[in-house]
Short mmCIF file of C-alpha atoms in Angstrom, two decimals:
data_model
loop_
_atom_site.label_atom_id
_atom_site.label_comp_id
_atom_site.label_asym_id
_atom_site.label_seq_id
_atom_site.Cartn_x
_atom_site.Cartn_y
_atom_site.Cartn_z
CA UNK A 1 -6.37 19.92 18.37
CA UNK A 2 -4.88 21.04 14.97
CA UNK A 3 -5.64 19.04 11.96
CA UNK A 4 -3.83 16.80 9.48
CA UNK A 5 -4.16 15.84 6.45
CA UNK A 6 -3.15 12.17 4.65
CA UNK A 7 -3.48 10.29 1.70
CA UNK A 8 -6.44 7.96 2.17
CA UNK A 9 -4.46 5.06 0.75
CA UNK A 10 -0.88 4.21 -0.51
CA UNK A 11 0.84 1.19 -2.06
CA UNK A 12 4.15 -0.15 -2.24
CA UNK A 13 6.59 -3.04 -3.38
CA UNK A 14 8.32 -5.06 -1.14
CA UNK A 15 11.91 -4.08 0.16
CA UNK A 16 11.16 -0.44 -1.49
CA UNK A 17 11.62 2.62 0.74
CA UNK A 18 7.86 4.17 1.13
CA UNK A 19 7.31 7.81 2.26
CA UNK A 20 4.14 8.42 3.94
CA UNK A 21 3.23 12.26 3.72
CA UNK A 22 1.21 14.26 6.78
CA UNK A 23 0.06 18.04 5.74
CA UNK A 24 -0.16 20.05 9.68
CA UNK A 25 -0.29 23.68 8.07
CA UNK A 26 -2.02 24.54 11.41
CA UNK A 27 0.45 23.01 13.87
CA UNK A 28 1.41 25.35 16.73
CA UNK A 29 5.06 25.62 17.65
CA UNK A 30 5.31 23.48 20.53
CA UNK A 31 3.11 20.46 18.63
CA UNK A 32 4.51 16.54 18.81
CA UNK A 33 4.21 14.77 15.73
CA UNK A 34 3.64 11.68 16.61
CA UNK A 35 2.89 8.47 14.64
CA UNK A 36 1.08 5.50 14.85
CA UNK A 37 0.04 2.07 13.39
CA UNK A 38 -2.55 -0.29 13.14
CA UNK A 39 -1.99 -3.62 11.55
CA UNK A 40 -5.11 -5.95 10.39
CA UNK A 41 -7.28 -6.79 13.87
CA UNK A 42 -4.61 -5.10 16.46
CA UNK A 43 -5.04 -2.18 18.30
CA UNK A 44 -2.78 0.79 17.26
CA UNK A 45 1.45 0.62 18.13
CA UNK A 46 3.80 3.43 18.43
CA UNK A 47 6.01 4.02 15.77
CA UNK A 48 8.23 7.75 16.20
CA UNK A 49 7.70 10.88 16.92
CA UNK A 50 9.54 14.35 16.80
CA UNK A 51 9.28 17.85 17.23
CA UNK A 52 11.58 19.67 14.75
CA UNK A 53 14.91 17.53 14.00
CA UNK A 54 14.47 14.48 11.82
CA UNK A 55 14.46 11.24 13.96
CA UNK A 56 15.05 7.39 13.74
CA UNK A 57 14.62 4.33 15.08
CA UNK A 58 14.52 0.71 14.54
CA UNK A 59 11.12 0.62 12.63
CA UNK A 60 11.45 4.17 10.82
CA UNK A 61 12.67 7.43 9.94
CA UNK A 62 10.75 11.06 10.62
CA UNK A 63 11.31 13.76 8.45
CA UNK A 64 10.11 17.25 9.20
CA UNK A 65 9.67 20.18 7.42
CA UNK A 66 11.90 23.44 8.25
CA UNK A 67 8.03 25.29 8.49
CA UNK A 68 7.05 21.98 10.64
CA UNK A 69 3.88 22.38 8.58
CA UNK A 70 4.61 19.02 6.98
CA UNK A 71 5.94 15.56 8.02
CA UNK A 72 6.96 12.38 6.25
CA UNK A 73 7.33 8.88 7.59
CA UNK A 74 9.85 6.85 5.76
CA UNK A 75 9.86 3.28 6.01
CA UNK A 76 13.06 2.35 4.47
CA UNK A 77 12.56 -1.11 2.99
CA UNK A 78 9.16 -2.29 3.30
CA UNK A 79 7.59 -5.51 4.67
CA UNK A 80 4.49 -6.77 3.91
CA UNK A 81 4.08 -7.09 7.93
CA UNK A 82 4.37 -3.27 7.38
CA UNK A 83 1.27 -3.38 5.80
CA UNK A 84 -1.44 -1.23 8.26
CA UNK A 85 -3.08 2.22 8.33
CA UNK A 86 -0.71 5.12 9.50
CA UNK A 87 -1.79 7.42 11.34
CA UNK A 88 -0.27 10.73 11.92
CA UNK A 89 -1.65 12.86 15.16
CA UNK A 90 -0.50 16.16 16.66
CA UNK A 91 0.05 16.30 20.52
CA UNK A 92 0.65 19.33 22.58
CA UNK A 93 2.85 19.22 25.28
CA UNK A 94 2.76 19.40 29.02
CA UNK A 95 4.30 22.36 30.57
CA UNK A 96 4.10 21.06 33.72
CA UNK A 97 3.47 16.79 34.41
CA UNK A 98 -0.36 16.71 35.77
CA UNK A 99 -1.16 13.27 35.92
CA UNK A 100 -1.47 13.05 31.78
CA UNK A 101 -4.10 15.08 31.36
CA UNK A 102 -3.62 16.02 27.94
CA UNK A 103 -2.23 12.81 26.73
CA UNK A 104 -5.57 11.21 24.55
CA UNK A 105 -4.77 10.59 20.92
CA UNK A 106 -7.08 12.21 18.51
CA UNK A 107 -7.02 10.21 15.22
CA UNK A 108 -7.66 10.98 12.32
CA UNK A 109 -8.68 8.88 9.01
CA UNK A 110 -5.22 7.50 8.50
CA UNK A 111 -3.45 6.18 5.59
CA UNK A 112 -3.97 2.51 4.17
CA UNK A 113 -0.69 1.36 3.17
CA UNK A 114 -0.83 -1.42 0.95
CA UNK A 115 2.49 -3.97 0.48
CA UNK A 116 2.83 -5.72 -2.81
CA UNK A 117 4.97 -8.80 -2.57
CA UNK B 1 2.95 -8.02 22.95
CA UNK B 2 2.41 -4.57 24.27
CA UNK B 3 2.08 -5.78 27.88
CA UNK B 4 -1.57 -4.53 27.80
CA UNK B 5 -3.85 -6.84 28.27
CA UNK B 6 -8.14 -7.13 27.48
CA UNK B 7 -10.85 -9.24 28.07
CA UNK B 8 -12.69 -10.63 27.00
CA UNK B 9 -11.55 -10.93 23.14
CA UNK B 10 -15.33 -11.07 21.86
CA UNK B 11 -18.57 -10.21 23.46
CA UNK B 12 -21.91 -10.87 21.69
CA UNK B 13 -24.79 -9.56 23.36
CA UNK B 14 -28.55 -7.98 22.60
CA UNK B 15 -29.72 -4.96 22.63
CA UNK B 16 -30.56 -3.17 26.39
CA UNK B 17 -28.19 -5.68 28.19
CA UNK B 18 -24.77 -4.09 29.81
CA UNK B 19 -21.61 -5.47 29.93
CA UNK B 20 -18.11 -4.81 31.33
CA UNK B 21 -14.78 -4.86 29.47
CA UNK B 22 -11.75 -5.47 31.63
CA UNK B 23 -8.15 -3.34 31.23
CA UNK B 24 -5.00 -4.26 32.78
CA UNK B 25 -2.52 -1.78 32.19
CA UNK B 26 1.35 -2.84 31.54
CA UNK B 27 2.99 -2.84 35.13
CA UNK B 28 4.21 0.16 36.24
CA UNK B 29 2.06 2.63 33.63
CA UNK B 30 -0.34 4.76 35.68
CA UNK B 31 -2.58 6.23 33.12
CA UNK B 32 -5.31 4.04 31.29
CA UNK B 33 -7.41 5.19 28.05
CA UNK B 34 -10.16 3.83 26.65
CA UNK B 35 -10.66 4.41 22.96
CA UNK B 36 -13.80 2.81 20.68
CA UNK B 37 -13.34 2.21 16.85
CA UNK B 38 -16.14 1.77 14.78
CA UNK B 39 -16.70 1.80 11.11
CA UNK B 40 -18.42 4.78 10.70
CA UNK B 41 -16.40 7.19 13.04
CA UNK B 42 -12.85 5.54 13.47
CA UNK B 43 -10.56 5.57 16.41
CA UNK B 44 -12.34 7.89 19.32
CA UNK B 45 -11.26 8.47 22.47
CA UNK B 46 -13.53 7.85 25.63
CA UNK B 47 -11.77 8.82 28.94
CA UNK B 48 -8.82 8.33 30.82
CA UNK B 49 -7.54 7.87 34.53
CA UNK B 50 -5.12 8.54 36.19
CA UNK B 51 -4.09 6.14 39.09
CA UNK B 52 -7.73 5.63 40.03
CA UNK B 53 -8.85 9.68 39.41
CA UNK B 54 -11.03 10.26 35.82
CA UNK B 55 -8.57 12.74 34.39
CA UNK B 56 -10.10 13.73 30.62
CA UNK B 57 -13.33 12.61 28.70
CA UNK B 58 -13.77 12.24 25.49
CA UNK B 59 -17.02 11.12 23.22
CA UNK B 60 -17.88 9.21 26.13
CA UNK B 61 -22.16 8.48 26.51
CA UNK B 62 -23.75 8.80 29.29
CA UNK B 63 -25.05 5.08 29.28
CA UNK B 64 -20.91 4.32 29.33
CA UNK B 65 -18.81 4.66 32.26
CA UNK B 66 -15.55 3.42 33.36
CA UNK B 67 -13.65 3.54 36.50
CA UNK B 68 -9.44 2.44 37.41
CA UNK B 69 -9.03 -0.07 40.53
CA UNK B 70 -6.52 0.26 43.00
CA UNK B 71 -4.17 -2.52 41.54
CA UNK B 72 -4.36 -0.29 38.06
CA UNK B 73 -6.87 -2.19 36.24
CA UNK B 74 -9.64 -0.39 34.65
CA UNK B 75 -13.37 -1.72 33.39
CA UNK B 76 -15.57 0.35 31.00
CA UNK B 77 -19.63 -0.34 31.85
CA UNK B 78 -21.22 -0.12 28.95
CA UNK B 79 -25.12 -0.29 29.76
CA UNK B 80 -28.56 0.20 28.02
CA UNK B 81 -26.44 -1.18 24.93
CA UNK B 82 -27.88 -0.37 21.31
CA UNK B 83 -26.98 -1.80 18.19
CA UNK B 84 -24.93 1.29 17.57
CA UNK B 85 -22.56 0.52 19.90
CA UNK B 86 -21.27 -2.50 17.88
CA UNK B 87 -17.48 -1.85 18.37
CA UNK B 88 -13.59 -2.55 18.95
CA UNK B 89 -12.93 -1.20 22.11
CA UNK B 90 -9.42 -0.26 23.04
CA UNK B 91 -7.52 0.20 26.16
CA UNK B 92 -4.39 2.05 25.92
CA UNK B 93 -1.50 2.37 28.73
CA UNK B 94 1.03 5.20 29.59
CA UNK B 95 3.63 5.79 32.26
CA UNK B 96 3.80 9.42 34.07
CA UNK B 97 6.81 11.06 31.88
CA UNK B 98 6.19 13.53 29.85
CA UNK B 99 4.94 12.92 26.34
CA UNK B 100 4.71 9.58 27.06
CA UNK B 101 3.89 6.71 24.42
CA UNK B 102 0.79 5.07 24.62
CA UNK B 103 0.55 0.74 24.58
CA UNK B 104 -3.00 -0.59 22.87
CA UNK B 105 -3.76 -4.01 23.84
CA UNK B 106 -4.91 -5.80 21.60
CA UNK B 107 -9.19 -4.71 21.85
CA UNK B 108 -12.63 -6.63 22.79
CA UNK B 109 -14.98 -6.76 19.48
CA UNK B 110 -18.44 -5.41 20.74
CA UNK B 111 -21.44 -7.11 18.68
CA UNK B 112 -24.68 -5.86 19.69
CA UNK B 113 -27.90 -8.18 18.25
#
């Protein structure tokens, strides 16, 4: 799986936009960039994911680089219920459906985003 | 609620003993993960199934296995247990279309005396 690269830890005000960088120099051109939460003693939740356009939804925005060797999740007013570590993970696609076979998550450290009220 | 459910929540048990954590999947998804999260080496995946087949393995041990039911549930054996093994233990869902999202319930906390 290629590699990416976070901040360790980040910290933000309250009802402030927060970008949360992701370095994937090695991503290959049919790589997902997918992210993912984890709030304090809950197992990880979906947040977006995309594949070259920028993308949104109700919790956040994706923005990717034109090289796609960088990403950045922007959470446009912050909560401290968005406080959690971030995780962003590369995922390879499935030419052809086979049950999910390539469909594990492969985490990495994460980034601890900290919410200041 | 991710419609994935675990049990049980907590599990406190000695060293050598073996114990079983339960999965039930949210209805309709076909694929089940198991992931373990400890301190020292975060968020790892184990295996998955596929409606009832073992379809990828991870950093699973040996002393570890895990099998998927007919109704979809799944139960990870964890046997010979050491204090190592001292975990979160996560079960994660999917449907079959491509690129699908995973669902994490919500994780049993291993302790191993």
């Amino acid at each position: 799986d290629a590699k990416t690269t976070q901040p360790n830890s980040m910290e933000s005000n309250e009802e402030e936009p927060v970008h949360l960088p992701c370095n994937h120099s090695t991503i290959s051109g049919t790589d997902y960039i997918h992210w993912y939460r984890q709030l304090p003693s809950q197992g990880p939740e979906y947040v977006i994911h995309g594949l070259t356009s920028n993308v949104n939804n109700r919790m956040a925005s994706l923005a990717i680089a034109e090289d796609r060797k960088s990403s950045t999740l922007i959470l446009h007013r912050a909560t401290l219920r968005d406080a959690a570590v971030y995780y962003c993970i590369l995922r390879a696609p499935q030419l052809k459906y086979s049950g999910g076979s390539n469909y594990k998550l492969t985490f990495g450290k994460g980034t601890l985003l900290t919410v200041n009220p | 609620d991710s419609g994935v459910t675990q049990t049980p929540k907590h599990l406190i048990t000695a060293t050598g003993q073996r114990v079983t954590l339960r999965c039930s999947p949210r209805s309709g998804d076909l694929s089940v993960y198991w992931y373990q999260q400890s301190l020292d080496q975060g968020l790892q995946f184990l295996i998955q199934y596929y409606n009832g087949e073992e379809r990828a393995k991870g950093n699973i041990l040996e002393r570890f296995s895990a099998q998927q039911f007919p109704d979809l549930h799944s139960e990870l054996n964890l046997s010979s247990l050491e204090l190592g093994d001292s975990a979160l233990y996560f079960c994660a869902s999917s449907g079959s279309a491509y690129q699908e999202t995973q669902y994490f319930g919500p994780g049993t906390r291993l302790l191993v005396l």
